[in-house]
Short mmCIF file of C-alpha atoms in Angstrom, two decimals:
data_model
loop_
_atom_site.label_atom_id
_atom_site.label_comp_id
_atom_site.label_asym_id
_atom_site.label_seq_id
_atom_site.Cartn_x
_atom_site.Cartn_y
_atom_site.Cartn_z
CA UNK A 1 54.31 -67.73 -219.07
CA UNK A 2 53.25 -68.37 -222.76
CA UNK A 3 56.02 -67.89 -225.41
CA UNK A 4 53.58 -65.18 -227.13
CA UNK A 5 53.97 -62.97 -224.20
CA UNK A 6 57.42 -63.29 -223.10
CA UNK A 7 58.35 -62.46 -226.85
CA UNK A 8 56.55 -59.46 -226.24
CA UNK A 9 57.45 -58.46 -222.68
CA UNK A 10 61.29 -58.87 -224.00
CA UNK A 11 60.52 -56.61 -227.32
CA UNK A 12 58.85 -54.21 -224.63
CA UNK A 13 61.70 -54.14 -222.30
CA UNK A 14 64.56 -53.76 -225.07
CA UNK A 15 62.84 -51.12 -226.45
CA UNK A 16 62.26 -48.66 -223.57
CA UNK A 17 63.22 -48.38 -220.18
CA UNK A 18 61.72 -51.39 -217.83
CA UNK A 19 60.80 -49.22 -215.59
CA UNK A 20 58.18 -47.43 -217.11
CA UNK A 21 56.33 -50.72 -218.50
CA UNK A 22 55.37 -52.90 -214.84
CA UNK A 23 52.21 -51.61 -215.90
CA UNK A 24 51.98 -54.54 -218.30
CA UNK A 25 51.96 -57.05 -215.90
CA UNK A 26 50.82 -56.38 -212.87
CA UNK A 27 47.47 -58.07 -212.77
CA UNK A 28 49.65 -61.05 -213.63
CA UNK A 29 49.13 -63.79 -210.84
CA UNK A 30 52.90 -64.61 -210.95
CA UNK A 31 56.01 -61.93 -209.59
CA UNK A 32 57.67 -60.09 -211.99
CA UNK A 33 61.22 -58.61 -210.56
CA UNK A 34 63.48 -56.64 -212.76
CA UNK A 35 66.79 -56.66 -211.40
CA UNK A 36 70.27 -55.15 -212.03
CA UNK A 37 73.41 -56.84 -211.86
CA UNK A 38 73.97 -56.57 -208.75
CA UNK A 39 70.64 -58.07 -207.47
CA UNK A 40 69.25 -54.78 -207.37
CA UNK A 41 64.98 -54.58 -207.08
CA UNK A 42 64.61 -52.02 -209.62
CA UNK A 43 60.57 -53.04 -210.52
CA UNK A 44 58.00 -55.70 -209.25
CA UNK A 45 54.51 -55.69 -209.84
CA UNK A 46 51.98 -54.93 -207.04
CA UNK A 47 50.29 -58.81 -206.66
CA UNK A 48 53.78 -59.79 -206.72
CA UNK A 49 55.00 -57.97 -204.33
CA UNK A 50 51.61 -58.78 -202.17
CA UNK A 51 52.20 -62.60 -202.43
CA UNK A 52 55.53 -61.70 -200.84
CA UNK A 53 53.33 -59.63 -197.93
CA UNK A 54 55.10 -56.31 -198.93
CA UNK A 55 54.48 -53.25 -200.55
CA UNK A 56 56.23 -52.06 -203.86
CA UNK A 57 57.98 -49.50 -202.64
CA UNK A 58 59.27 -51.69 -199.60
CA UNK A 59 60.60 -54.06 -202.18
CA UNK A 60 62.06 -51.68 -204.54
CA UNK A 61 65.95 -50.51 -204.20
CA UNK A 62 66.68 -54.03 -201.85
CA UNK A 63 68.41 -56.76 -203.20
CA UNK A 64 66.21 -59.51 -204.22
CA UNK A 65 68.85 -62.10 -202.06
CA UNK A 66 67.37 -60.40 -199.00
CA UNK A 67 64.34 -61.92 -199.62
CA UNK A 68 65.71 -65.54 -200.23
CA UNK A 69 66.38 -68.03 -198.33
CA UNK A 70 69.84 -68.12 -197.02
CA UNK A 71 70.33 -71.69 -198.01
CA UNK A 72 69.22 -71.03 -202.00
CA UNK A 73 71.05 -67.79 -201.97
CA UNK A 74 73.85 -68.54 -203.61
CA UNK A 75 72.45 -70.72 -206.45
CA UNK A 76 70.54 -67.36 -207.03
CA UNK A 77 73.43 -64.99 -207.10
CA UNK A 78 74.49 -67.45 -210.07
CA UNK A 79 71.87 -67.41 -211.63
CA UNK A 80 71.94 -64.01 -211.99
CA UNK A 81 75.81 -63.64 -212.19
CA UNK A 82 75.12 -66.30 -215.88
CA UNK A 83 72.86 -63.55 -216.60
CA UNK A 84 75.15 -61.32 -216.79
CA UNK A 85 76.08 -59.00 -219.90
CA UNK A 86 74.47 -61.13 -222.92
CA UNK A 87 71.25 -62.11 -223.75
CA UNK A 88 70.31 -65.61 -221.94
CA UNK A 89 67.34 -67.45 -220.69
CA UNK A 90 68.19 -69.86 -218.25
CA UNK A 91 66.14 -73.27 -217.10
CA UNK A 92 63.25 -73.17 -214.67
CA UNK A 93 64.77 -73.54 -211.18
CA UNK A 94 63.35 -73.86 -207.81
CA UNK A 95 63.80 -71.34 -205.04
CA UNK A 96 62.28 -70.44 -201.40
CA UNK A 97 62.01 -66.94 -200.99
CA UNK A 98 60.73 -65.32 -197.13
CA UNK A 99 57.38 -63.55 -196.70
CA UNK A 100 57.52 -60.82 -194.17
CA UNK A 101 55.48 -61.72 -191.75
CA UNK A 102 57.37 -64.92 -191.88
CA UNK A 103 57.29 -68.24 -193.15
CA UNK A 104 58.26 -69.70 -197.15
CA UNK A 105 57.08 -69.16 -200.27
CA UNK A 106 58.20 -72.21 -202.79
CA UNK A 107 59.17 -70.56 -206.27
CA UNK A 108 59.17 -72.08 -209.54
CA UNK A 109 61.56 -68.98 -211.13
CA UNK A 110 63.19 -68.86 -214.94
CA UNK A 111 65.56 -65.52 -215.34
CA UNK A 112 66.37 -63.46 -218.67
CA UNK A 113 68.64 -60.71 -219.31
CA UNK A 114 67.71 -57.71 -221.76
CA UNK A 115 69.10 -54.82 -223.13
CA UNK A 116 67.50 -51.11 -221.62
CA UNK A 117 67.40 -48.11 -223.69
CA UNK A 118 69.95 -46.40 -221.88
CA UNK A 119 72.33 -49.35 -222.49
CA UNK A 120 72.25 -50.70 -219.42
CA UNK A 121 71.53 -55.21 -218.85
CA UNK A 122 68.96 -55.56 -216.57
CA UNK A 123 67.12 -59.14 -215.54
CA UNK A 124 63.59 -60.54 -215.97
CA UNK A 125 63.20 -62.55 -213.32
CA UNK A 126 59.26 -64.32 -213.18
CA UNK A 127 58.28 -66.90 -210.29
CA UNK A 128 55.98 -68.73 -210.50
CA UNK A 129 53.83 -70.22 -206.90
CA UNK A 130 54.63 -73.92 -206.45
CA UNK A 131 54.35 -73.51 -202.47
CA UNK A 132 51.32 -75.95 -202.36
CA UNK A 133 53.18 -78.24 -204.34
CA UNK A 134 56.20 -78.58 -202.45
CA UNK A 135 53.81 -78.88 -199.38
CA UNK A 136 51.65 -81.40 -201.07
CA UNK A 137 54.81 -83.32 -202.22
CA UNK A 138 55.95 -83.20 -198.77
CA UNK A 139 53.10 -84.65 -196.94
CA UNK A 140 53.15 -87.73 -199.19
CA UNK A 141 56.65 -88.22 -198.09
CA UNK A 142 56.06 -87.48 -194.63
CA UNK A 143 52.76 -91.11 -195.07
CA UNK A 144 55.24 -92.55 -197.71
CA UNK A 145 57.95 -92.95 -194.60
CA UNK A 146 55.05 -93.94 -192.10
CA UNK A 147 53.67 -96.43 -194.62
CA UNK A 148 57.43 -97.92 -194.37
CA UNK A 149 58.06 -98.06 -191.24
CA UNK A 150 54.80 -99.71 -190.84
CA UNK A 151 55.88 -102.26 -193.35
CA UNK A 152 59.71 -102.63 -192.31
CA UNK A 153 58.50 -103.29 -188.46
CA UNK A 154 55.35 -105.47 -189.04
CA UNK A 155 55.78 -109.22 -187.46
CA UNK A 156 54.61 -110.72 -190.92
CA UNK A 157 56.31 -111.15 -194.04
CA UNK A 158 55.40 -108.98 -197.28
CA UNK A 159 56.09 -109.66 -200.38
CA UNK A 160 55.18 -108.07 -203.71
CA UNK A 161 55.30 -109.77 -206.97
CA UNK A 162 54.92 -108.70 -210.23
CA UNK A 163 52.47 -110.20 -213.65
CA UNK A 164 56.04 -112.62 -214.52
CA UNK A 165 56.20 -113.17 -210.44
CA UNK A 166 59.42 -111.25 -210.01
CA UNK A 167 60.30 -109.87 -206.33
CA UNK A 168 59.49 -106.25 -207.00
CA UNK A 169 59.55 -105.40 -202.85
CA UNK A 170 60.05 -107.75 -199.46
CA UNK A 171 60.39 -106.69 -196.00
CA UNK A 172 63.00 -107.13 -193.67
CA UNK A 173 61.23 -109.68 -192.15
CA UNK A 174 60.30 -111.60 -195.67
CA UNK A 175 63.74 -111.95 -196.12
CA UNK A 176 65.10 -113.07 -192.32
CA UNK A 177 62.29 -115.33 -192.77
CA UNK A 178 63.78 -117.28 -195.91
CA UNK A 179 67.76 -116.62 -194.11
CA UNK A 180 68.29 -113.74 -197.49
CA UNK A 181 68.93 -110.33 -197.44
CA UNK A 182 66.58 -108.15 -198.79
CA UNK A 183 68.56 -106.92 -201.83
CA UNK A 184 69.04 -111.31 -202.67
CA UNK A 185 65.36 -111.50 -203.16
CA UNK A 186 64.62 -108.40 -205.34
CA UNK A 187 63.89 -109.31 -208.64
CA UNK A 188 64.08 -113.19 -208.17
CA UNK A 189 61.37 -115.78 -209.07
CA UNK A 190 58.62 -116.78 -206.45
CA UNK A 191 59.35 -120.17 -207.86
CA UNK A 192 63.37 -120.00 -206.66
CA UNK A 193 62.14 -120.62 -202.74
CA UNK A 194 59.97 -123.34 -203.12
CA UNK A 195 60.40 -127.40 -204.21
CA UNK A 196 58.99 -128.79 -207.16
CA UNK A 197 56.02 -130.03 -205.75
CA UNK A 198 55.24 -126.99 -204.40
CA UNK A 199 55.77 -125.06 -207.03
CA UNK A 200 53.13 -126.69 -209.05
CA UNK A 201 50.90 -125.52 -206.30
CA UNK A 202 51.94 -122.17 -206.18
CA UNK A 203 51.37 -122.26 -210.57
CA UNK A 204 48.29 -122.72 -210.35
CA UNK A 205 47.04 -120.88 -207.64
CA UNK A 206 48.92 -117.87 -209.49
CA UNK A 207 46.54 -118.23 -212.46
CA UNK A 208 42.93 -118.69 -209.79
CA UNK A 209 44.37 -114.95 -208.58
CA UNK A 210 44.67 -113.88 -211.94
CA UNK A 211 41.00 -114.62 -211.94
CA UNK A 212 40.70 -111.68 -208.83
CA UNK A 213 40.45 -115.22 -206.36
CA UNK A 214 42.29 -114.19 -202.96
CA UNK A 215 43.24 -117.34 -200.94
CA UNK A 216 44.75 -117.37 -197.35
CA UNK A 217 46.54 -121.49 -197.34
CA UNK A 218 49.36 -123.25 -195.48
CA UNK A 219 52.45 -123.29 -198.17
CA UNK A 220 56.12 -124.61 -197.53
CA UNK A 221 58.70 -122.18 -198.75
CA UNK A 222 62.94 -123.97 -199.18
CA UNK A 223 65.58 -121.22 -197.01
CA UNK A 224 68.79 -120.00 -198.42
CA UNK A 225 70.24 -122.86 -196.03
CA UNK A 226 68.29 -125.27 -197.77
CA UNK A 227 65.89 -126.23 -194.86
CA UNK A 228 61.80 -125.91 -195.47
CA UNK A 229 59.48 -123.93 -193.48
CA UNK A 230 55.63 -124.27 -193.12
CA UNK A 231 54.12 -120.61 -193.47
CA UNK A 232 50.55 -118.98 -193.93
CA UNK A 233 50.00 -116.92 -196.73
CA UNK A 234 47.00 -114.56 -197.80
CA UNK A 235 47.87 -113.83 -201.49
CA UNK A 236 45.95 -111.06 -203.35
CA UNK A 237 45.63 -110.21 -206.66
CA UNK A 238 46.40 -106.39 -207.63
CA UNK A 239 45.22 -105.28 -210.91
CA UNK A 240 46.25 -102.42 -213.01
CA UNK A 241 44.02 -98.82 -213.59
CA UNK A 242 43.22 -100.95 -217.08
CA UNK A 243 41.50 -104.32 -215.11
CA UNK A 244 44.92 -105.89 -215.88
CA UNK A 245 46.82 -108.31 -213.51
CA UNK A 246 49.44 -106.36 -212.35
CA UNK A 247 50.87 -109.02 -209.81
CA UNK A 248 50.51 -110.36 -205.95
CA UNK A 249 51.03 -108.94 -202.98
CA UNK A 250 51.43 -111.85 -200.21
CA UNK A 251 51.70 -111.35 -196.43
CA UNK A 252 53.72 -114.27 -195.13
CA UNK A 253 53.42 -115.91 -191.27
CA UNK A 254 56.03 -118.39 -190.50
CA UNK A 255 53.89 -121.48 -188.88
CA UNK A 256 56.84 -124.20 -188.19
CA UNK A 257 56.64 -124.22 -184.60
CA UNK A 258 52.58 -124.45 -184.99
CA UNK A 259 52.84 -127.53 -187.12
CA UNK A 260 55.81 -128.85 -185.26
CA UNK A 261 53.35 -128.41 -182.16
CA UNK A 262 50.10 -129.25 -184.42
CA UNK A 263 52.05 -132.73 -185.31
CA UNK A 264 53.21 -133.54 -181.80
CA UNK A 265 49.68 -133.19 -180.52
CA UNK A 266 48.67 -135.32 -182.90
CA UNK A 267 51.17 -137.81 -182.25
CA UNK A 268 50.34 -137.80 -178.67
CA UNK A 269 46.64 -137.88 -179.23
CA UNK A 270 47.25 -141.42 -181.12
CA UNK A 271 48.99 -142.31 -178.08
CA UNK A 272 46.31 -141.13 -175.44
CA UNK A 273 43.61 -143.30 -177.18
CA UNK A 274 44.41 -146.43 -175.06
CA UNK A 275 44.34 -144.53 -172.28
CA UNK A 276 40.91 -142.50 -171.00
CA UNK A 277 43.09 -141.10 -168.21
CA UNK A 278 45.61 -139.49 -170.06
CA UNK A 279 43.32 -138.35 -172.91
CA UNK A 280 41.72 -136.26 -170.28
CA UNK A 281 44.54 -134.79 -169.01
CA UNK A 282 45.47 -133.70 -172.58
CA UNK A 283 42.16 -132.05 -172.47
CA UNK A 284 42.01 -130.47 -169.30
CA UNK A 285 45.88 -128.61 -170.84
CA UNK A 286 44.74 -128.07 -174.18
CA UNK A 287 41.37 -126.04 -172.51
CA UNK A 288 43.55 -124.31 -170.37
CA UNK A 289 46.19 -123.42 -173.19
CA UNK A 290 43.54 -122.39 -175.50
CA UNK A 291 41.88 -120.19 -172.76
CA UNK A 292 44.84 -118.52 -171.69
CA UNK A 293 46.06 -117.88 -175.57
CA UNK A 294 42.80 -116.34 -176.90
CA UNK A 295 43.16 -113.95 -173.70
CA UNK A 296 46.38 -113.27 -174.51
CA UNK A 297 45.49 -112.46 -178.05
CA UNK A 298 43.17 -109.70 -177.23
CA UNK A 299 45.24 -107.26 -176.43
CA UNK A 300 47.15 -107.18 -179.35
CA UNK A 301 44.38 -107.89 -182.25
CA UNK A 302 42.54 -104.81 -180.25
CA UNK A 303 46.22 -102.56 -180.70
CA UNK A 304 46.50 -103.98 -184.53
CA UNK A 305 42.76 -103.48 -185.28
CA UNK A 306 42.91 -99.91 -183.66
CA UNK A 307 45.59 -98.86 -185.92
CA UNK A 308 44.82 -99.90 -188.96
CA UNK A 309 41.25 -98.32 -188.48
CA UNK A 310 43.27 -94.87 -187.56
CA UNK A 311 45.22 -95.66 -190.67
CA UNK A 312 41.66 -96.16 -192.12
CA UNK A 313 40.49 -92.61 -191.54
CA UNK A 314 43.47 -90.95 -192.90
CA UNK A 315 44.50 -90.04 -188.87
CA UNK A 316 48.36 -90.34 -190.08
CA UNK A 317 47.77 -88.64 -192.93
CA UNK A 318 46.60 -89.48 -196.61
CA UNK A 319 47.03 -92.63 -197.92
CA UNK A 320 47.74 -93.98 -201.59
CA UNK A 321 45.55 -96.45 -203.54
CA UNK A 322 47.91 -99.33 -202.35
CA UNK A 323 48.55 -98.22 -199.31
CA UNK A 324 44.49 -97.98 -199.12
CA UNK A 325 44.19 -101.57 -199.88
CA UNK A 326 46.56 -102.82 -197.80
CA UNK A 327 45.13 -101.15 -194.38
CA UNK A 328 41.45 -102.78 -195.81
CA UNK A 329 43.59 -106.36 -195.88
CA UNK A 330 45.01 -105.64 -192.21
CA UNK A 331 41.30 -105.31 -191.36
CA UNK A 332 39.85 -107.67 -192.93
CA UNK A 333 42.49 -110.36 -191.79
CA UNK A 334 41.76 -108.97 -187.65
CA UNK A 335 37.92 -109.53 -188.06
CA UNK A 336 39.04 -112.77 -189.09
CA UNK A 337 41.24 -113.67 -186.77
CA UNK A 338 38.63 -111.95 -184.21
CA UNK A 339 36.13 -114.53 -184.74
CA UNK A 340 38.60 -117.39 -184.48
CA UNK A 341 39.31 -115.99 -180.84
CA UNK A 342 35.54 -115.85 -180.05
CA UNK A 343 34.92 -119.67 -180.83
CA UNK A 344 38.54 -120.44 -178.83
CA UNK A 345 36.48 -118.59 -175.95
CA UNK A 346 33.81 -120.43 -176.10
CA UNK A 347 35.01 -123.51 -176.55
CA UNK A 348 37.52 -122.91 -173.44
CA UNK A 349 33.84 -121.84 -171.56
CA UNK A 350 32.38 -124.70 -173.23
CA UNK A 351 35.37 -127.56 -171.62
CA UNK A 352 35.49 -125.86 -167.70
CA UNK A 353 31.52 -125.88 -167.68
CA UNK A 354 31.37 -121.85 -167.02
CA UNK A 355 29.48 -121.36 -170.23
CA UNK A 356 25.96 -120.38 -169.53
CA UNK A 357 22.53 -119.28 -171.25
CA UNK A 358 20.53 -116.21 -171.13
CA UNK A 359 16.83 -117.71 -172.71
CA UNK A 360 14.19 -115.05 -173.33
CA UNK A 361 10.72 -115.12 -175.66
CA UNK A 362 11.79 -114.54 -179.13
CA UNK A 363 10.50 -115.67 -182.61
CA UNK A 364 13.26 -118.09 -184.28
CA UNK A 365 11.08 -116.82 -187.90
CA UNK A 366 13.21 -113.41 -186.95
CA UNK A 367 16.29 -114.47 -185.99
CA UNK A 368 16.95 -115.91 -189.62
CA UNK A 369 15.96 -113.07 -191.27
CA UNK A 370 18.13 -110.80 -188.78
CA UNK A 371 20.88 -113.20 -190.18
CA UNK A 372 20.50 -113.70 -193.66
CA UNK A 373 20.20 -109.61 -193.70
CA UNK A 374 23.75 -110.12 -192.05
CA UNK A 375 25.25 -112.56 -194.62
CA UNK A 376 23.73 -111.55 -197.78
CA UNK A 377 26.09 -109.33 -198.85
CA UNK A 378 29.16 -111.86 -198.58
CA UNK A 379 26.49 -114.45 -200.64
CA UNK A 380 26.18 -112.01 -203.31
CA UNK A 381 29.30 -111.38 -203.50
CA UNK A 382 30.01 -114.91 -204.51
CA UNK A 383 27.47 -115.25 -206.84
CA UNK A 384 25.13 -117.58 -204.73
CA UNK A 385 21.44 -117.09 -203.65
CA UNK A 386 20.02 -117.19 -200.35
CA UNK A 387 16.68 -117.34 -199.78
CA UNK A 388 14.11 -118.71 -196.39
CA UNK A 389 11.32 -120.76 -196.38
CA UNK A 390 9.62 -119.83 -192.85
CA UNK A 391 5.87 -120.61 -192.20
CA UNK A 392 3.09 -117.58 -191.63
CA UNK A 393 3.00 -118.09 -188.03
CA UNK A 394 5.20 -117.00 -185.66
CA UNK A 395 8.01 -119.70 -183.75
CA UNK A 396 8.07 -118.38 -180.45
CA UNK A 397 10.57 -119.93 -177.76
CA UNK A 398 12.47 -119.81 -174.68
CA UNK A 399 15.85 -119.61 -176.05
CA UNK A 400 19.31 -116.97 -175.88
CA UNK A 401 18.56 -115.66 -179.29
CA UNK A 402 22.21 -114.16 -179.44
CA UNK A 403 23.36 -117.62 -179.29
CA UNK A 404 20.77 -119.72 -181.55
CA UNK A 405 22.24 -116.47 -184.08
CA UNK A 406 25.82 -118.26 -183.58
CA UNK A 407 24.64 -121.32 -184.92
CA UNK A 408 22.60 -119.64 -187.43
CA UNK A 409 26.13 -117.75 -188.67
CA UNK A 410 28.15 -120.77 -188.50
CA UNK A 411 25.89 -122.90 -190.76
CA UNK A 412 24.89 -120.37 -193.03
CA UNK A 413 28.90 -118.90 -193.63
CA UNK A 414 30.05 -122.63 -193.78
CA UNK A 415 27.56 -123.14 -196.37
CA UNK A 416 29.00 -120.26 -198.73
CA UNK A 417 32.41 -121.24 -197.89
CA UNK A 418 31.68 -124.83 -200.00
CA UNK A 419 29.03 -123.38 -202.47
CA UNK A 420 30.00 -122.58 -205.92
CA UNK A 421 29.05 -119.81 -207.69
CA UNK A 422 25.35 -120.26 -208.75
CA UNK A 423 24.54 -122.19 -206.38
CA UNK A 424 21.48 -121.65 -203.80
CA UNK A 425 21.35 -122.21 -199.98
CA UNK A 426 18.04 -122.49 -198.91
CA UNK A 427 16.88 -122.06 -194.89
CA UNK A 428 13.54 -123.35 -193.69
CA UNK A 429 12.23 -123.35 -189.91
CA UNK A 430 9.23 -125.69 -189.84
CA UNK A 431 7.34 -126.74 -186.54
CA UNK A 432 7.42 -130.92 -186.12
CA UNK A 433 5.88 -132.65 -182.82
CA UNK A 434 7.04 -130.73 -180.22
CA UNK A 435 9.92 -129.17 -181.61
CA UNK A 436 10.89 -126.36 -184.44
CA UNK A 437 13.48 -128.29 -186.90
CA UNK A 438 15.76 -125.58 -188.94
CA UNK A 439 17.41 -127.25 -192.28
CA UNK A 440 20.19 -125.30 -193.86
CA UNK A 441 20.47 -127.06 -197.61
CA UNK A 442 23.06 -126.11 -200.06
CA UNK A 443 23.80 -127.05 -203.57
CA UNK A 444 27.85 -126.81 -202.60
CA UNK A 445 30.83 -129.80 -203.20
CA UNK A 446 28.88 -132.03 -200.61
CA UNK A 447 31.13 -134.09 -198.06
CA UNK A 448 32.70 -137.44 -198.60
CA UNK A 449 30.82 -140.23 -196.07
CA UNK A 450 33.97 -141.29 -194.29
CA UNK A 451 33.70 -137.71 -192.64
CA UNK A 452 30.33 -137.40 -191.78
CA UNK A 453 30.57 -139.20 -188.07
CA UNK A 454 33.64 -136.45 -186.88
CA UNK A 455 32.53 -133.41 -188.24
CA UNK A 456 31.03 -132.43 -184.54
CA UNK A 457 34.53 -133.64 -182.71
CA UNK A 458 36.61 -130.45 -181.56
CA UNK A 459 39.00 -129.47 -184.06
CA UNK A 460 38.03 -131.74 -186.62
CA UNK A 461 38.26 -130.22 -190.40
CA UNK A 462 37.66 -132.04 -193.62
CA UNK A 463 40.58 -130.76 -195.70
CA UNK A 464 43.73 -130.50 -193.80
CA UNK A 465 45.80 -129.91 -196.70
CA UNK A 466 48.05 -126.69 -197.19
CA UNK A 467 46.20 -125.72 -199.98
CA UNK A 468 42.27 -125.76 -197.93
CA UNK A 469 40.69 -122.43 -199.40
CA UNK A 470 38.74 -121.82 -196.05
CA UNK A 471 40.60 -121.41 -193.03
CA UNK A 472 39.28 -122.09 -189.39
CA UNK A 473 39.61 -123.46 -185.86
CA UNK A 474 37.85 -126.94 -186.11
CA UNK A 475 35.46 -125.34 -183.67
CA UNK A 476 32.85 -124.04 -185.11
CA UNK A 477 30.66 -126.77 -185.76
CA UNK A 478 31.50 -128.61 -181.89
CA UNK A 479 30.50 -125.07 -180.82
CA UNK A 480 26.98 -124.74 -182.88
CA UNK A 481 26.49 -128.35 -181.53
CA UNK A 482 26.74 -127.99 -178.02
CA UNK A 483 24.90 -124.40 -178.18
CA UNK A 484 21.65 -126.70 -179.18
CA UNK A 485 22.39 -129.64 -177.14
CA UNK A 486 22.01 -126.85 -174.08
CA UNK A 487 19.24 -125.64 -175.58
CA UNK A 488 17.67 -129.47 -175.44
CA UNK A 489 17.81 -129.74 -179.01
CA UNK A 490 19.77 -131.94 -181.33
CA UNK A 491 22.13 -131.21 -184.46
CA UNK A 492 22.85 -133.72 -187.30
CA UNK A 493 24.19 -133.74 -191.23
CA UNK A 494 22.99 -135.32 -194.38
CA UNK A 495 25.42 -135.04 -197.60
CA UNK A 496 25.74 -136.14 -200.70
CA UNK A 497 29.10 -135.28 -202.55
CA UNK A 498 28.79 -133.05 -205.56
CA UNK A 499 24.94 -132.61 -205.00
CA UNK A 500 25.79 -130.37 -201.41
CA UNK A 501 24.74 -130.73 -197.62
CA UNK A 502 22.23 -130.54 -195.22
CA UNK A 503 22.84 -129.25 -191.68
CA UNK A 504 19.81 -129.38 -189.45
CA UNK A 505 18.70 -128.89 -185.34
CA UNK A 506 16.01 -128.82 -183.79
CA UNK A 507 14.65 -126.73 -180.15
CA UNK A 508 11.84 -128.02 -178.30
CA UNK A 509 9.14 -125.83 -178.22
CA UNK A 510 7.81 -127.27 -174.82
CA UNK A 511 9.45 -124.09 -172.87
CA UNK A 512 8.18 -121.45 -175.31
CA UNK A 513 4.97 -121.21 -173.35
CA UNK A 514 6.06 -120.71 -170.64
CA UNK A 515 5.76 -116.72 -169.46
#
């Protein structure tokens, strides 16, 4: 209540009988009680009584304690007692009032004693309805609790850093991964958990995040016991409302076992290079492993993505801005994992000989346009110009349009990954002799000559360092080449380091004339 009105009301109550002056505040949206020293309601405004579900006559003459929540009565009784014989104003307190039809009305209450014309001391109690505020606070607490449980039960480490790279939050899994307690890690610097070599890499990565660059890379951390572990880190920058760098959020997964397996596989592959029969056996085991793991990944991946979508749709309650950012990262990671699983399944089918094409007459130009339309937002986000040069006449072929689209997605997607902002990617399709030749040319970083003979091998990656910016299985090009060859075509690459690359493939047109 404004100070001027409060003083006016106080003067009126002090000079006259308070019961005669309730009309002064009948239309106020607040609840006004006038009570005596025994807590009996002498007067209440009409609107205030209605908020509690009563008529004025039902409340006058009753104790105010009778419509106060039992757990709050002692505090209210003490407030009235403290406000006793001499004039005083108490600070605001929060109480729960009981509505007639059931339920609770939360109020913020202030009381003031007033000397009436008959020398009686009465207490003026003014209540402001804060029920909506309390309900919002409860929903927020429940949302935060659900979010906390989600983070704490995550199988990945969650690591939040401020702008100075000091730890402001870690979940239990992150602390367990490094052999510390959560309390030990709070306030510690990111650089306290790595050796000098990794510190130099981490400082460079932090500087990149200050410019808004998200990264997924393999990284080594040092545990409390001195041992080093390999992790896969998804690092994301955080900016405050003014656009200033406020810190980083890292999702961390222990991949030490995977690295050990990769190292062991590499050692065994070198040994088996001398024995063709042993190499075939390794390929068979690897294909079986990939097929099994890929199928097993489907169920948890579907669950992760589904529950993340529930959170995004506020099914579990409203999300804060930061919580929504976390959910978006979960969905992005799930989509990336889904693509990797698809690659692994295609590879397993190709290896086992169960892969089949579903050819039909299709215009290759339409397929190129569809793929560029899908990838244009990604190119625009990276500041890359994406264009196509296509003939005016249809390029009708007997082909599996979905699989050729998969080849185009892979080649153009790779070009986007390795082309710097301001670069250009051009897709051309031309009829040459008895075939159609498709080229994907980029102005990206190019490929060193020593890697060109190996690009289409399974699991081969040009950059195998722990700080590579683009992650993947190393199967995309191998699968694309197999798909093109299954159509009777060929695939190749031409590249100059620093100037860009051109990946090309051909498809025969002879089948295109068939009905």
